[in-house]
Structures are given as C-alpha cells and as structure tokens.
C-alpha positions as a Python dict, from the first residue, in 0.01 Angstrom:
ca = {
    (1, 'M'): (0, 0, 0),
    (2, 'P'): (138, 414, -53),
    (3, 'I'): (191, 651, 161),
    (4, 'F'): (228, 983, 54),
    (5, 'C'): (404, 1202, 254),
    (6, 'E'): (686, 1446, 349),
    (7, 'A'): (1038, 1332, 452),
    (8, 'E'): (929, 1446, 833),
    (9, 'T'): (606, 1281, 837),
    (10, 'E'): (777, 946, 702),
    (11, 'E'): (1082, 962, 934),
    (12, 'A'): (810, 1003, 1273),
    (13, 'I'): (605, 672, 1082),
    (14, 'R'): (907, 483, 1080),
    (15, 'K'): (1011, 570, 1443),
    (16, 'I'): (660, 494, 1613),
    (17, 'F'): (615, 211, 1376),
    (18, 'H'): (942, 68, 1388),
    (19, 'Y'): (864, -292, 1388),
    (20, 'A'): (691, -228, 1033),
    (21, 'F'): (999, -155, 928),
    (22, 'H'): (1278, -397, 1062),
    (23, 'E'): (1463, -614, 833),
    (24, 'R'): (1308, -911, 988),
    (25, 'A'): (946, -746, 876),
    (26, 'A'): (952, -837, 547),
    (27, 'G'): (935, -1236, 620),
    (28, 'I'): (642, -1176, 849),
    (29, 'P'): (303, -1288, 691),
    (30, 'T'): (46, -1034, 511),
    (31, 'G'): (-172, -912, 816),
    (32, 'G'): (40, -913, 1080),
    (33, 'I'): (248, -599, 982),
    (34, 'P'): (170, -361, 715),
    (35, 'K'): (298, -370, 418),
    (36, 'V'): (356, 3, 286),
    (37, 'H'): (614, 199, 93),
    (38, 'F'): (666, 601, 91),
    (39, 'E'): (593, 842, -184),
    (40, 'R'): (759, 1154, -131),
    (41, 'I'): (528, 1481, -176),
    (42, 'G'): (564, 1839, -149),
    (43, 'P'): (380, 2173, -99),
    (44, 'G'): (278, 2287, -426),
    (45, 'V'): (363, 1987, -628),
    (46, 'A'): (118, 1811, -767),
    (47, 'F'): (144, 1392, -766),
    (48, 'D'): (-157, 1153, -952),
    (49, 'V'): (-368, 868, -729),
    (50, 'L'): (-606, 655, -861),
    (51, 'G'): (-635, 896, -1186),
    (52, 'Q'): (-680, 1225, -992),
    (53, 'T'): (-429, 1484, -968),
    (54, 'V'): (-374, 1579, -605),
    (55, 'L'): (-209, 1931, -512),
    (56, 'P'): (-56, 1968, -170),
    (57, 'I'): (-91, 2291, -28),
    (58, 'R'): (105, 2414, 300),
    (59, 'L'): (-76, 2461, 592),
    (60, 'E'): (10, 2498, 965),
    (61, 'H'): (-120, 2312, 1263),
    (62, 'G'): (46, 2570, 1542),
    (63, 'R'): (429, 2573, 1458),
    (64, 'L'): (380, 2252, 1257),
    (65, 'P'): (373, 2254, 893),
    (66, 'I'): (108, 2029, 740),
    (67, 'L'): (-36, 1993, 388),
    (68, 'G'): (-400, 2042, 323),
    (69, 'F'): (-498, 1905, -17),
    (70, 'R'): (-666, 1998, -353),
    (71, 'V'): (-838, 1779, -573),
    (72, 'G'): (-958, 1915, -914),
    (73, 'D'): (-1203, 2210, -760),
    (74, 'L'): (-1228, 2043, -385),
    (75, 'A'): (-982, 2125, -111),
    (76, 'Y'): (-959, 1948, 222),
    (77, 'C'): (-764, 2148, 493),
    (78, 'T'): (-821, 2005, 858),
    (79, 'D'): (-602, 2042, 1183),
    (80, 'V'): (-501, 2380, 1034),
    (81, 'S'): (-456, 2680, 1259),
    (82, 'R'): (-330, 2911, 977),
    (83, 'I'): (-280, 2925, 606),
    (84, 'P'): (53, 3088, 493),
    (85, 'E'): (47, 3337, 227),
    (86, 'A'): (201, 3181, -57),
    (87, 'S'): (-45, 2905, -3),
    (88, 'W'): (-358, 3134, -67),
    (89, 'P'): (-349, 3146, -453),
    (90, 'L'): (-353, 2777, -429),
    (91, 'L'): (-689, 2757, -283),
    (92, 'E'): (-891, 3015, -510),
    (93, 'G'): (-1159, 2919, -743),
    (94, 'L'): (-1284, 2650, -521),
    (95, 'D'): (-1627, 2479, -576),
    (96, 'T'): (-1611, 2276, -209),
    (97, 'L'): (-1400, 2378, 65),
    (98, 'I'): (-1358, 2154, 368),
    (99, 'L'): (-1221, 2316, 655),
    (100, 'D'): (-1133, 2291, 1034),
    (101, 'A'): (-1362, 2465, 1266),
    (102, 'L'): (-1276, 2303, 1619),
    (103, 'R'): (-1472, 2519, 1850),
    (104, 'H'): (-1598, 2881, 1963),
    (105, 'E'): (-1269, 2986, 2140),
    (106, 'P'): (-947, 3047, 2013),
    (107, 'H'): (-692, 2740, 1982),
    (108, 'P'): (-323, 2729, 1936),
    (109, 'T'): (-327, 2462, 1635),
    (110, 'H'): (-693, 2466, 1488),
    (111, 'F'): (-930, 2713, 1352),
    (112, 'N'): (-1194, 2846, 1588),
    (113, 'L'): (-1521, 2920, 1407),
    (114, 'E'): (-1474, 3277, 1347),
    (115, 'E'): (-1157, 3188, 1224),
    (116, 'A'): (-1281, 2938, 994),
    (117, 'L'): (-1560, 3182, 888),
    (118, 'A'): (-1307, 3449, 786),
    (119, 'V'): (-1136, 3171, 567),
    (120, 'I'): (-1431, 3126, 391),
    (121, 'E'): (-1535, 3460, 354),
    (122, 'R'): (-1180, 3506, 148),
    (123, 'L'): (-1173, 3236, -60),
    (124, 'R'): (-1548, 3208, -124),
    (125, 'P'): (-1617, 2883, -245),
    (126, 'R'): (-1967, 2760, -376),
    (127, 'R'): (-2031, 2550, -68),
    (128, 'A'): (-1822, 2492, 212),
    (129, 'L'): (-1806, 2197, 485),
    (130, 'L'): (-1652, 2270, 841),
    (131, 'T'): (-1502, 1938, 990),
    (132, 'H'): (-1323, 1874, 1301),
    (133, 'L'): (-1603, 1990, 1506),
    (134, 'S'): (-1596, 1960, 1854),
    (135, 'H'): (-1866, 1864, 2129),
    (136, 'G'): (-1868, 2239, 2220),
    (137, 'F'): (-2093, 2291, 1933),
    (138, 'D'): (-2432, 2305, 1969),
    (139, 'H'): (-2616, 2305, 1642),
    (140, 'A'): (-2939, 2516, 1659),
    (141, 'P'): (-2751, 2795, 1909),
    (142, 'T'): (-2447, 2778, 1645),
    (143, 'E'): (-2652, 2819, 1339),
    (144, 'A'): (-2832, 3100, 1492),
    (145, 'T'): (-2492, 3297, 1531),
    (146, 'L'): (-2388, 3230, 1180),
    (147, 'P'): (-2418, 3509, 898),
    (148, 'P'): (-2757, 3421, 691),
    (149, 'A'): (-2721, 3233, 397),
    (150, 'S'): (-2342, 3152, 449),
    (151, 'V'): (-2222, 2845, 625),
    (152, 'W'): (-2358, 2589, 873),
    (153, 'P'): (-2171, 2298, 1049),
    (154, 'T'): (-2235, 1990, 944),
    (155, 'M'): (-2341, 1801, 1243),
    (156, 'V'): (-2329, 1404, 1219),
    (157, 'S'): (-2187, 1244, 1516),
    (158, 'P'): (-2128, 860, 1543),
    (159, 'W'): (-2484, 830, 1727),
    (160, 'N'): (-2658, 1029, 1471),
    (161, 'F'): (-2711, 873, 1123),
    (162, 'E'): (-2903, 1117, 947),
    (163, 'P'): (-2752, 1331, 719),
    (164, 'P'): (-2765, 1695, 733),
    (165, 'P'): (-3071, 1877, 542),
    (166, 'R'): (-3000, 1885, 180),
    (167, 'G'): (-2836, 2279, 136),
    (168, 'I'): (-2729, 2333, 498),
    (169, 'V'): (-2370, 2309, 412),
    (170, 'Q'): (-2394, 2514, 124),
    (171, 'M'): (-2335, 2893, 75),
    (172, 'T'): (-2505, 3080, -175),
    (173, 'D'): (-2440, 3187, -536),
    (174, 'D'): (-2547, 3517, -479),
    (175, 'R'): (-2284, 3688, -331),
}
C-alpha cells in the first residue's frame, strides 16, 4: 500500500511503527505487519492517485507544517490553524471546501468557527463543509449565530446516522 507523505512524516511513521520496517518484517505473512511503501510528495507539486491529480497545499497545524489537498475543484484542509500566504492562490476557484472548525473558542492548532468563516469568506467556494467539529457545538444555537445563507456545520455524530438536510452545508451563489 502506498503512503504519500513528506520526508518528516515518513521518518515519524518509521519510528512509531518501527516493527513494520525491521529487516525481519519482510518474512512475516501479510496481515500481521503492514506492507507499505512510501511515495514522497511536497507542497505545490501535483501527483496522481487512482487517475486523479492531487495537489498538496502547505498549511500549518500550530507550528507544525502539514499538507492539505486539492483534487480538481475540491480542497480538504483539516487540522489547520493557519494558511500561509503562498498557499492561498492554490485554493482559489473552489467548488467545495472541506475545512477544520474545532470549536467556538480559539485553539493553538485548529481553526475555530470564526476563523473558518473568515477563510470561507476570503475563498468564496460555492459550498463549504465544516469538519473536525467538537462536542461543544450545538447545532441550532450554532446555526443561529452564522451569517445568513452562508455556511452551516454538518452535525453528523457516530450515534446519528441521519445525513444533514439537503443544502444545509451549501453557500448561496448570490454573493
């Protein structure tokens, strides 16, 4: 199985899961040890996976540099607290933005709701989905605080398998 990552991430995986990379690991039957190989990627350099072009985008998770990903007109940016200036142009022209919004209060390694809404306002995707929401969000009170016809968090918990109503996570086109 390929693992697409930067050198620092590969190094961390090799340390944490050292048993999977020991020379004796190759002789262990499949199922006991993961059989993986690393594919090096970097910010701003597109690569292909299963016929799709994926563009890694530099983001920050506190002081830790991480990657978000753009596939066509969809971008997935979670565990993010800051978007470096050089990365903003790579996020322009999105149809769908999936974005971290951990809680109402500021957090050192994640966008809070206010910060996520500011990113959405700057990028103006057609649709935005908020993810990585904590238990601190109560749907109705949170929805009441959002700008009209803007974006609403998707509130699907492991105990509630009902999808959100159609359109609840869409931004309007009349901006």
